[in-house]
Amino acid sequence: MYLEALFAYFESLPPAEELIVDHQAGHKPVSYELHQRNQTSLADAKLGPIHINYLDVHTSDTHHPHVQGQGGAVVVSSNKVIGFGQSATQEEIFVGIAPEVYPVVLVAPHLTDDTVITVSGARAMVDVRGQRRNVEWNTRGRLVFMDALEMDMVERSSGNDLPDLYPENIDRELNKAINGFTSYNGHSIFTGLWGCGAFGGDPGVKLMILWLAAGAADVQLHLMLGPGEHDLGRGLEEVAKACEGLTLNDVRELLLAVPMELRKEGILKWITEAASGASRLIQG
């Protein structure tokens, strides 16, 4: 995949004289930016709407600017050390299909709990081959590299505990996502199940964190859910309905109160029921 994308990239380059003209025209270059952010106050943050896309197959479409839109970006579930690999994870695919992202491996420091990296202007090559140069050259997407906790490496207080639900881990992941969502001055974010899969995170918890972070960052959340994940999306939609009238901090407190033995859709169902009860108390 890496070589195919690289060869396609070189094939797409125009003649030298056109490159000079293009450079003189002042087109935006590919940029790599490190963003650091301290813990964010959620006191005045509001919950936002959720846009869920139910997919029949996982794709790399969100890599492209015509999907992201003018002020959008896509989350890349990265390791602390951004790089290549042979496992075909989302990070490896999204880096592999865009040769202009490759240098980030050389310049990016190890990500810490309060840092993310954005790459703007890099073109995906493998599945856009054949488009005209003026489309590829002038319109570019943005990637947000956010490392998630590797849950199988987190020490557990009890054998049946879900470490995703430990308060310090919820706050760490929430602040990481808020940092990522505010790192590019945009208005929308596209993401799949960040921090799950190879990272071992619970998708129910991660969906709640992504929703809370989008509200705190005041961006539109676009979730891309593939096969086997649709029930999670429907569960989150039920949570959003039940949480109408609650503050973002109220919902965070509900997430902190989830019983340790619950998993995945069970977590979303519990929050839905708890939120419905809390909403009735507020309305009463």
PDB file of C-alpha atoms in Angstrom:
ATOM      1  CA  MET A   1       0.000   0.000   0.000  1.00  0.00           C
ATOM      2  CA  TYR A   2       2.775   2.461   0.922  1.00  0.00           C
ATOM      3  CA  LEU A   3       4.629   1.926  -2.346  1.00  0.00           C
ATOM      4  CA  GLU A   4       1.467   2.084  -4.447  1.00  0.00           C
ATOM      5  CA  ALA A   5       0.520   5.396  -2.845  1.00  0.00           C
ATOM      6  CA  LEU A   6       4.046   6.739  -3.217  1.00  0.00           C
ATOM      7  CA  PHE A   7       4.260   5.870  -6.920  1.00  0.00           C
ATOM      8  CA  ALA A   8       0.802   7.366  -7.510  1.00  0.00           C
ATOM      9  CA  TYR A   9       1.978  10.539  -5.771  1.00  0.00           C
ATOM     10  CA  PHE A  10       5.006  10.907  -8.031  1.00  0.00           C
ATOM     11  CA  GLU A  11       2.840  10.224 -11.090  1.00  0.00           C
ATOM     12  CA  SER A  12       0.480  13.007 -10.033  1.00  0.00           C
ATOM     13  CA  LEU A  13       3.196  15.654  -9.853  1.00  0.00           C
ATOM     14  CA  PRO A  14       3.080  18.185 -12.704  1.00  0.00           C
ATOM     15  CA  PRO A  15       6.153  19.237 -14.720  1.00  0.00           C
ATOM     16  CA  ALA A  16       8.803  21.325 -12.956  1.00  0.00           C
ATOM     17  CA  GLU A  17       7.724  24.594 -14.571  1.00  0.00           C
ATOM     18  CA  GLU A  18       4.162  24.106 -13.329  1.00  0.00           C
ATOM     19  CA  LEU A  19       5.432  23.350  -9.841  1.00  0.00           C
ATOM     20  CA  ILE A  20       7.301  26.667  -9.858  1.00  0.00           C
ATOM     21  CA  VAL A  21       4.182  28.544 -10.954  1.00  0.00           C
ATOM     22  CA  ASP A  22       2.154  26.731  -8.340  1.00  0.00           C
ATOM     23  CA  HIS A  23       4.685  27.667  -5.647  1.00  0.00           C
ATOM     24  CA  GLN A  24       4.667  31.329  -6.709  1.00  0.00           C
ATOM     25  CA  ALA A  25       0.869  31.360  -6.566  1.00  0.00           C
ATOM     26  CA  GLY A  26       1.118  30.881  -2.805  1.00  0.00           C
ATOM     27  CA  HIS A  27      -0.812  27.653  -2.340  1.00  0.00           C
ATOM     28  CA  LYS A  28      -0.851  26.428   1.233  1.00  0.00           C
ATOM     29  CA  PRO A  29       1.849  23.877   2.026  1.00  0.00           C
ATOM     30  CA  VAL A  30       1.426  20.691   3.994  1.00  0.00           C
ATOM     31  CA  SER A  31       1.767  21.571   7.672  1.00  0.00           C
ATOM     32  CA  TYR A  32       2.477  19.582  10.830  1.00  0.00           C
ATOM     33  CA  GLU A  33       1.447  21.195  14.106  1.00  0.00           C
ATOM     34  CA  LEU A  34       1.819  20.081  17.719  1.00  0.00           C
ATOM     35  CA  HIS A  35      -0.958  21.302  20.025  1.00  0.00           C
ATOM     36  CA  GLN A  36      -0.776  21.275  23.811  1.00  0.00           C
ATOM     37  CA  ARG A  37      -3.768  22.018  26.016  1.00  0.00           C
ATOM     38  CA  ASN A  38      -4.317  21.943  29.760  1.00  0.00           C
ATOM     39  CA  GLN A  39      -7.425  20.447  31.321  1.00  0.00           C
ATOM     40  CA  THR A  40     -10.584  22.135  30.037  1.00  0.00           C
ATOM     41  CA  SER A  41     -13.364  23.417  32.274  1.00  0.00           C
ATOM     42  CA  LEU A  42     -16.723  21.899  31.356  1.00  0.00           C
ATOM     43  CA  ALA A  43     -18.791  24.308  33.449  1.00  0.00           C
ATOM     44  CA  ASP A  44     -20.185  26.298  30.511  1.00  0.00           C
ATOM     45  CA  ALA A  45     -19.985  23.603  27.840  1.00  0.00           C
ATOM     46  CA  LYS A  46     -23.159  22.399  26.114  1.00  0.00           C
ATOM     47  CA  LEU A  47     -24.065  19.075  24.567  1.00  0.00           C
ATOM     48  CA  GLY A  48     -24.274  19.073  20.784  1.00  0.00           C
ATOM     49  CA  PRO A  49     -26.104  17.041  18.137  1.00  0.00           C
ATOM     50  CA  ILE A  50     -24.746  13.740  16.856  1.00  0.00           C
ATOM     51  CA  HIS A  51     -24.542  12.839  13.162  1.00  0.00           C
ATOM     52  CA  ILE A  52     -24.127   9.096  12.737  1.00  0.00           C
ATOM     53  CA  ASN A  53     -23.246   7.522   9.407  1.00  0.00           C
ATOM     54  CA  TYR A  54     -24.065   3.807   9.270  1.00  0.00           C
ATOM     55  CA  LEU A  55     -21.645   2.194   6.826  1.00  0.00           C
ATOM     56  CA  ASP A  56     -21.703  -1.224   5.170  1.00  0.00           C
ATOM     57  CA  VAL A  57     -17.923  -1.281   5.078  1.00  0.00           C
ATOM     58  CA  HIS A  58     -15.111   0.735   6.659  1.00  0.00           C
ATOM     59  CA  THR A  59     -13.558   3.197   4.209  1.00  0.00           C
ATOM     60  CA  SER A  60     -10.952   5.948   4.124  1.00  0.00           C
ATOM     61  CA  ASP A  61     -13.412   8.428   2.593  1.00  0.00           C
ATOM     62  CA  THR A  62     -13.168  10.820   5.546  1.00  0.00           C
ATOM     63  CA  HIS A  63      -9.535  11.435   4.566  1.00  0.00           C
ATOM     64  CA  HIS A  64     -10.779  13.540   1.659  1.00  0.00           C
ATOM     65  CA  PRO A  65     -11.667  17.248   1.769  1.00  0.00           C
ATOM     66  CA  HIS A  66     -14.929  16.830  -0.155  1.00  0.00           C
ATOM     67  CA  VAL A  67     -16.147  14.758   2.816  1.00  0.00           C
ATOM     68  CA  GLN A  68     -14.596  16.854   5.574  1.00  0.00           C
ATOM     69  CA  GLY A  69     -15.809  20.163   4.164  1.00  0.00           C
ATOM     70  CA  GLN A  70     -14.154  23.533   4.611  1.00  0.00           C
ATOM     71  CA  GLY A  71     -13.750  23.401   8.400  1.00  0.00           C
ATOM     72  CA  GLY A  72     -13.587  19.673   9.022  1.00  0.00           C
ATOM     73  CA  ALA A  73     -11.001  17.133  10.113  1.00  0.00           C
ATOM     74  CA  VAL A  74     -10.783  13.406  10.709  1.00  0.00           C
ATOM     75  CA  VAL A  75      -9.512  11.742  13.869  1.00  0.00           C
ATOM     76  CA  VAL A  76      -6.670   9.256  13.508  1.00  0.00           C
ATOM     77  CA  SER A  77      -6.409   6.758  16.375  1.00  0.00           C
ATOM     78  CA  SER A  78      -2.651   6.900  16.698  1.00  0.00           C
ATOM     79  CA  ASN A  79      -0.036   5.467  18.980  1.00  0.00           C
ATOM     80  CA  LYS A  80       2.058   7.753  21.145  1.00  0.00           C
ATOM     81  CA  VAL A  81       4.774   7.237  18.538  1.00  0.00           C
ATOM     82  CA  ILE A  82       3.225   7.941  15.145  1.00  0.00           C
ATOM     83  CA  GLY A  83       4.460   5.619  12.468  1.00  0.00           C
ATOM     84  CA  PHE A  84       4.005   2.920   9.869  1.00  0.00           C
ATOM     85  CA  GLY A  85       3.183  -0.733  10.343  1.00  0.00           C
ATOM     86  CA  GLN A  86       1.866  -3.919   8.826  1.00  0.00           C
ATOM     87  CA  SER A  87      -1.373  -4.375  10.791  1.00  0.00           C
ATOM     88  CA  ALA A  88      -3.631  -2.186   8.592  1.00  0.00           C
ATOM     89  CA  THR A  89      -4.891  -0.193  11.561  1.00  0.00           C
ATOM     90  CA  GLN A  90      -6.696   3.058  10.828  1.00  0.00           C
ATOM     91  CA  GLU A  91      -3.526   5.016  11.599  1.00  0.00           C
ATOM     92  CA  GLU A  92      -1.432   2.925   9.230  1.00  0.00           C
ATOM     93  CA  ILE A  93      -3.994   3.185   6.426  1.00  0.00           C
ATOM     94  CA  PHE A  94      -4.528   6.935   6.733  1.00  0.00           C
ATOM     95  CA  VAL A  95      -0.786   7.600   6.851  1.00  0.00           C
ATOM     96  CA  GLY A  96       0.002   5.020   4.172  1.00  0.00           C
ATOM     97  CA  ILE A  97      -2.314   6.411   1.506  1.00  0.00           C
ATOM     98  CA  ALA A  98      -0.963   9.967   1.832  1.00  0.00           C
ATOM     99  CA  PRO A  99       2.798  10.234   1.148  1.00  0.00           C
ATOM    100  CA  GLU A 100       2.764  13.882   2.192  1.00  0.00           C
ATOM    101  CA  VAL A 101       2.063  12.637   5.725  1.00  0.00           C
ATOM    102  CA  TYR A 102       5.120  10.351   5.793  1.00  0.00           C
ATOM    103  CA  PRO A 103       7.553  13.012   7.118  1.00  0.00           C
ATOM    104  CA  VAL A 104       5.509  13.381  10.312  1.00  0.00           C
ATOM    105  CA  VAL A 105       7.261  10.223  11.486  1.00  0.00           C
ATOM    106  CA  LEU A 106      10.565  12.122  11.401  1.00  0.00           C
ATOM    107  CA  VAL A 107       9.453  15.354  13.068  1.00  0.00           C
ATOM    108  CA  ALA A 108       6.754  14.343  15.558  1.00  0.00           C
ATOM    109  CA  PRO A 109       7.709  13.901  19.213  1.00  0.00           C
ATOM    110  CA  HIS A 110       6.127  11.209  21.354  1.00  0.00           C
ATOM    111  CA  LEU A 111       2.594  12.300  22.223  1.00  0.00           C
ATOM    112  CA  THR A 112       1.923  13.047  25.883  1.00  0.00           C
ATOM    113  CA  ASP A 113      -1.415  13.132  27.695  1.00  0.00           C
ATOM    114  CA  ASP A 114      -1.956  16.799  26.802  1.00  0.00           C
ATOM    115  CA  THR A 115      -0.725  16.885  23.192  1.00  0.00           C
ATOM    116  CA  VAL A 116      -2.094  16.056  19.741  1.00  0.00           C
ATOM    117  CA  ILE A 117      -0.723  16.558  16.230  1.00  0.00           C
ATOM    118  CA  THR A 118      -2.599  17.914  13.232  1.00  0.00           C
ATOM    119  CA  VAL A 119      -1.483  17.410   9.647  1.00  0.00           C
ATOM    120  CA  SER A 120      -3.133  19.755   7.164  1.00  0.00           C
ATOM    121  CA  GLY A 121      -2.956  19.708   3.387  1.00  0.00           C
ATOM    122  CA  ALA A 122      -1.856  16.107   2.776  1.00  0.00           C
ATOM    123  CA  ARG A 123      -3.547  14.376  -0.173  1.00  0.00           C
ATOM    124  CA  ALA A 124      -4.687  10.772  -0.118  1.00  0.00           C
ATOM    125  CA  MET A 125      -3.485   9.118  -3.317  1.00  0.00           C
ATOM    126  CA  VAL A 126      -4.552   5.495  -3.538  1.00  0.00           C
ATOM    127  CA  ASP A 127      -8.281   5.912  -3.941  1.00  0.00           C
ATOM    128  CA  VAL A 128      -8.299   9.281  -5.703  1.00  0.00           C
ATOM    129  CA  ARG A 129      -5.956   8.393  -8.517  1.00  0.00           C
ATOM    130  CA  GLY A 130      -7.025   9.866 -11.817  1.00  0.00           C
ATOM    131  CA  GLN A 131      -8.545  13.121 -10.554  1.00  0.00           C
ATOM    132  CA  ARG A 132      -7.318  16.268 -12.148  1.00  0.00           C
ATOM    133  CA  ARG A 133      -4.398  18.155 -10.678  1.00  0.00           C
ATOM    134  CA  ASN A 134      -6.286  21.367  -9.959  1.00  0.00           C
ATOM    135  CA  VAL A 135      -8.730  19.472  -7.725  1.00  0.00           C
ATOM    136  CA  GLU A 136      -6.035  17.619  -5.814  1.00  0.00           C
ATOM    137  CA  TRP A 137      -3.669  20.545  -5.531  1.00  0.00           C
ATOM    138  CA  ASN A 138      -5.970  23.261  -4.274  1.00  0.00           C
ATOM    139  CA  THR A 139      -8.296  21.441  -1.890  1.00  0.00           C
ATOM    140  CA  ARG A 140      -6.820  19.496   0.994  1.00  0.00           C
ATOM    141  CA  GLY A 141      -7.928  17.592   4.051  1.00  0.00           C
ATOM    142  CA  ARG A 142      -6.793  17.556   7.660  1.00  0.00           C
ATOM    143  CA  LEU A 143      -5.804  14.721   9.981  1.00  0.00           C
ATOM    144  CA  VAL A 144      -5.826  14.933  13.783  1.00  0.00           C
ATOM    145  CA  PHE A 145      -3.523  12.396  15.423  1.00  0.00           C
ATOM    146  CA  MET A 146      -4.860  11.575  18.901  1.00  0.00           C
ATOM    147  CA  ASP A 147      -3.311   8.733  20.874  1.00  0.00           C
ATOM    148  CA  ALA A 148      -5.691   6.778  23.099  1.00  0.00           C
ATOM    149  CA  LEU A 149      -4.873   4.824  26.243  1.00  0.00           C
ATOM    150  CA  GLU A 150      -3.917   1.205  25.659  1.00  0.00           C
ATOM    151  CA  MET A 151      -6.388  -0.329  28.073  1.00  0.00           C
ATOM    152  CA  ASP A 152      -4.709  -3.715  28.268  1.00  0.00           C
ATOM    153  CA  MET A 153      -1.706  -1.902  29.765  1.00  0.00           C
ATOM    154  CA  VAL A 154      -3.730  -0.081  32.460  1.00  0.00           C
ATOM    155  CA  GLU A 155      -3.519  -1.553  35.951  1.00  0.00           C
ATOM    156  CA  ARG A 156      -6.902  -2.712  37.276  1.00  0.00           C
ATOM    157  CA  SER A 157      -8.110  -2.391  40.867  1.00  0.00           C
ATOM    158  CA  SER A 158     -10.203  -5.536  40.429  1.00  0.00           C
ATOM    159  CA  GLY A 159     -10.263  -8.329  37.858  1.00  0.00           C
ATOM    160  CA  ASN A 160     -13.782  -7.471  36.640  1.00  0.00           C
ATOM    161  CA  ASP A 161     -13.209  -3.712  36.468  1.00  0.00           C
ATOM    162  CA  LEU A 162     -13.437  -1.825  33.204  1.00  0.00           C
ATOM    163  CA  PRO A 163     -10.427   0.543  33.311  1.00  0.00           C
ATOM    164  CA  ASP A 164     -12.123   2.826  30.781  1.00  0.00           C
ATOM    165  CA  LEU A 165     -14.446   3.879  33.614  1.00  0.00           C
ATOM    166  CA  TYR A 166     -11.751   4.919  36.084  1.00  0.00           C
ATOM    167  CA  PRO A 167     -12.214   8.694  36.618  1.00  0.00           C
ATOM    168  CA  GLU A 168      -8.607   9.509  35.765  1.00  0.00           C
ATOM    169  CA  ASN A 169      -8.900   7.603  32.474  1.00  0.00           C
ATOM    170  CA  ILE A 170     -12.208   9.238  31.542  1.00  0.00           C
ATOM    171  CA  ASP A 171     -10.731  12.677  32.175  1.00  0.00           C
ATOM    172  CA  ARG A 172      -7.525  11.832  30.305  1.00  0.00           C
ATOM    173  CA  GLU A 173      -9.381  10.649  27.198  1.00  0.00           C
ATOM    174  CA  LEU A 174     -11.887  13.514  27.393  1.00  0.00           C
ATOM    175  CA  ASN A 175      -9.159  16.149  27.549  1.00  0.00           C
ATOM    176  CA  LYS A 176      -7.225  14.433  24.761  1.00  0.00           C
ATOM    177  CA  ALA A 177     -10.310  14.525  22.518  1.00  0.00           C
ATOM    178  CA  ILE A 178     -11.120  18.152  23.397  1.00  0.00           C
ATOM    179  CA  ASN A 179      -7.543  19.099  22.544  1.00  0.00           C
ATOM    180  CA  GLY A 180      -7.813  17.303  19.217  1.00  0.00           C
ATOM    181  CA  PHE A 181     -11.169  18.843  18.355  1.00  0.00           C
ATOM    182  CA  THR A 182     -10.000  22.404  19.143  1.00  0.00           C
ATOM    183  CA  SER A 183      -6.585  22.081  17.474  1.00  0.00           C
ATOM    184  CA  TYR A 184      -7.572  23.273  13.980  1.00  0.00           C
ATOM    185  CA  ASN A 185     -10.189  26.043  14.386  1.00  0.00           C
ATOM    186  CA  GLY A 186     -12.808  24.077  12.460  1.00  0.00           C
ATOM    187  CA  HIS A 187     -16.485  23.315  12.929  1.00  0.00           C
ATOM    188  CA  SER A 188     -16.797  19.575  12.326  1.00  0.00           C
ATOM    189  CA  ILE A 189     -14.965  16.371  13.183  1.00  0.00           C
ATOM    190  CA  PHE A 190     -15.226  12.933  11.564  1.00  0.00           C
ATOM    191  CA  THR A 191     -14.300   9.867  13.563  1.00  0.00           C
ATOM    192  CA  GLY A 192     -14.882   6.176  13.954  1.00  0.00           C
ATOM    193  CA  LEU A 193     -14.531   4.294  17.225  1.00  0.00           C
ATOM    194  CA  TRP A 194     -11.444   6.128  18.434  1.00  0.00           C
ATOM    195  CA  GLY A 195      -9.316   4.209  20.909  1.00  0.00           C
ATOM    196  CA  CYS A 196     -11.047   0.853  20.446  1.00  0.00           C
ATOM    197  CA  GLY A 197      -9.857  -2.135  18.415  1.00  0.00           C
ATOM    198  CA  ALA A 198      -6.097  -2.460  18.859  1.00  0.00           C
ATOM    199  CA  PHE A 199      -6.212  -0.089  21.844  1.00  0.00           C
ATOM    200  CA  GLY A 200      -8.705  -2.251  23.748  1.00  0.00           C
ATOM    201  CA  GLY A 201     -11.030   0.608  24.659  1.00  0.00           C
ATOM    202  CA  ASP A 202     -14.708   0.033  25.346  1.00  0.00           C
ATOM    203  CA  PRO A 203     -16.775   1.526  22.478  1.00  0.00           C
ATOM    204  CA  GLY A 204     -19.643   2.547  24.747  1.00  0.00           C
ATOM    205  CA  VAL A 205     -17.347   4.661  26.900  1.00  0.00           C
ATOM    206  CA  LYS A 206     -15.455   6.048  23.912  1.00  0.00           C
ATOM    207  CA  LEU A 207     -18.637   7.142  22.145  1.00  0.00           C
ATOM    208  CA  MET A 208     -19.710   9.048  25.240  1.00  0.00           C
ATOM    209  CA  ILE A 209     -16.292  10.706  25.479  1.00  0.00           C
ATOM    210  CA  LEU A 210     -16.348  11.718  21.815  1.00  0.00           C
ATOM    211  CA  TRP A 211     -19.825  13.231  22.225  1.00  0.00           C
ATOM    212  CA  LEU A 212     -18.854  15.157  25.368  1.00  0.00           C
ATOM    213  CA  ALA A 213     -15.624  16.384  23.758  1.00  0.00           C
ATOM    214  CA  ALA A 214     -17.454  17.612  20.657  1.00  0.00           C
ATOM    215  CA  GLY A 215     -19.806  19.627  22.871  1.00  0.00           C
ATOM    216  CA  ALA A 216     -16.948  21.109  24.874  1.00  0.00           C
ATOM    217  CA  ALA A 217     -15.097  21.991  21.658  1.00  0.00           C
ATOM    218  CA  ASP A 218     -18.278  23.284  19.976  1.00  0.00           C
ATOM    219  CA  VAL A 219     -17.824  21.190  16.827  1.00  0.00           C
ATOM    220  CA  GLN A 220     -20.266  18.968  14.926  1.00  0.00           C
ATOM    221  CA  LEU A 221     -19.603  15.302  15.601  1.00  0.00           C
ATOM    222  CA  HIS A 222     -19.843  12.959  12.608  1.00  0.00           C
ATOM    223  CA  LEU A 223     -19.508   9.324  13.653  1.00  0.00           C
ATOM    224  CA  MET A 224     -18.616   6.754  10.996  1.00  0.00           C
ATOM    225  CA  LEU A 225     -19.788   3.333  12.191  1.00  0.00           C
ATOM    226  CA  GLY A 226     -19.173   0.216  10.161  1.00  0.00           C
ATOM    227  CA  PRO A 227     -20.443  -3.368  10.248  1.00  0.00           C
ATOM    228  CA  GLY A 228     -21.066  -4.671  13.742  1.00  0.00           C
ATOM    229  CA  GLU A 229     -21.170  -1.154  15.194  1.00  0.00           C
ATOM    230  CA  HIS A 230     -24.656   0.004  14.237  1.00  0.00           C
ATOM    231  CA  ASP A 231     -26.264  -1.039  17.531  1.00  0.00           C
ATOM    232  CA  LEU A 232     -23.775   1.187  19.322  1.00  0.00           C
ATOM    233  CA  GLY A 233     -24.839   4.124  17.158  1.00  0.00           C
ATOM    234  CA  ARG A 234     -28.502   3.525  17.875  1.00  0.00           C
ATOM    235  CA  GLY A 235     -27.678   3.246  21.566  1.00  0.00           C
ATOM    236  CA  LEU A 236     -25.907   6.609  21.500  1.00  0.00           C
ATOM    237  CA  GLU A 237     -28.871   8.194  19.738  1.00  0.00           C
ATOM    238  CA  GLU A 238     -31.087   6.984  22.606  1.00  0.00           C
ATOM    239  CA  VAL A 239     -28.628   8.454  25.101  1.00  0.00           C
ATOM    240  CA  ALA A 240     -28.767  11.839  23.336  1.00  0.00           C
ATOM    241  CA  LYS A 241     -32.567  11.868  23.468  1.00  0.00           C
ATOM    242  CA  ALA A 242     -32.610  10.939  27.152  1.00  0.00           C
ATOM    243  CA  CYS A 243     -30.036  13.611  28.022  1.00  0.00           C
ATOM    244  CA  GLU A 244     -32.065  16.527  26.648  1.00  0.00           C
ATOM    245  CA  GLY A 245     -32.231  19.111  29.392  1.00  0.00           C
ATOM    246  CA  LEU A 246     -29.044  17.906  31.101  1.00  0.00           C
ATOM    247  CA  THR A 247     -25.771  19.792  31.105  1.00  0.00           C
ATOM    248  CA  LEU A 248     -22.529  18.386  29.758  1.00  0.00           C
ATOM    249  CA  ASN A 249     -21.239  18.087  33.318  1.00  0.00           C
ATOM    250  CA  ASP A 250     -24.395  16.183  34.306  1.00  0.00           C
ATOM    251  CA  VAL A 251     -23.698  13.622  31.572  1.00  0.00           C
ATOM    252  CA  ARG A 252     -20.062  13.330  32.585  1.00  0.00           C
ATOM    253  CA  GLU A 253     -21.189  12.534  36.118  1.00  0.00           C
ATOM    254  CA  LEU A 254     -23.494   9.822  34.767  1.00  0.00           C
ATOM    255  CA  LEU A 255     -20.582   8.317  32.851  1.00  0.00           C
ATOM    256  CA  LEU A 256     -18.500   8.311  36.039  1.00  0.00           C
ATOM    257  CA  ALA A 257     -21.319   6.467  37.830  1.00  0.00           C
ATOM    258  CA  VAL A 258     -21.625   3.573  35.355  1.00  0.00           C
ATOM    259  CA  PRO A 259     -21.237   0.193  37.137  1.00  0.00           C
ATOM    260  CA  MET A 260     -17.862  -1.422  36.466  1.00  0.00           C
ATOM    261  CA  GLU A 261     -19.336  -4.709  35.243  1.00  0.00           C
ATOM    262  CA  LEU A 262     -21.122  -3.176  32.239  1.00  0.00           C
ATOM    263  CA  ARG A 263     -19.717  -3.178  28.712  1.00  0.00           C
ATOM    264  CA  LYS A 264     -20.446  -1.659  25.275  1.00  0.00           C
ATOM    265  CA  GLU A 265     -24.205  -1.263  24.563  1.00  0.00           C
ATOM    266  CA  GLY A 266     -24.926  -2.071  28.209  1.00  0.00           C
ATOM    267  CA  ILE A 267     -23.155   1.122  29.245  1.00  0.00           C
ATOM    268  CA  LEU A 268     -25.214   3.217  26.826  1.00  0.00           C
ATOM    269  CA  LYS A 269     -28.441   1.581  28.001  1.00  0.00           C
ATOM    270  CA  TRP A 270     -27.604   2.273  31.647  1.00  0.00           C
ATOM    271  CA  ILE A 271     -26.833   5.944  30.916  1.00  0.00           C
ATOM    272  CA  THR A 272     -30.082   6.267  28.935  1.00  0.00           C
ATOM    273  CA  GLU A 273     -32.121   4.971  31.857  1.00  0.00           C
ATOM    274  CA  ALA A 274     -30.223   7.063  34.407  1.00  0.00           C
ATOM    275  CA  ALA A 275     -30.535  10.189  32.259  1.00  0.00           C
ATOM    276  CA  SER A 276     -34.284   9.654  31.806  1.00  0.00           C
ATOM    277  CA  GLY A 277     -34.689   9.548  35.574  1.00  0.00           C
ATOM    278  CA  ALA A 278     -32.539  12.638  36.059  1.00  0.00           C
ATOM    279  CA  SER A 279     -34.485  14.541  33.388  1.00  0.00           C
ATOM    280  CA  ARG A 280     -37.793  13.704  35.093  1.00  0.00           C
ATOM    281  CA  LEU A 281     -36.428  15.015  38.389  1.00  0.00           C
ATOM    282  CA  ILE A 282     -35.339  18.273  36.735  1.00  0.00           C
ATOM    283  CA  GLN A 283     -38.676  18.727  34.972  1.00  0.00           C
ATOM    284  CA  GLY A 284     -40.569  17.894  38.162  1.00  0.00           C
TER     285      GLY A 284
END
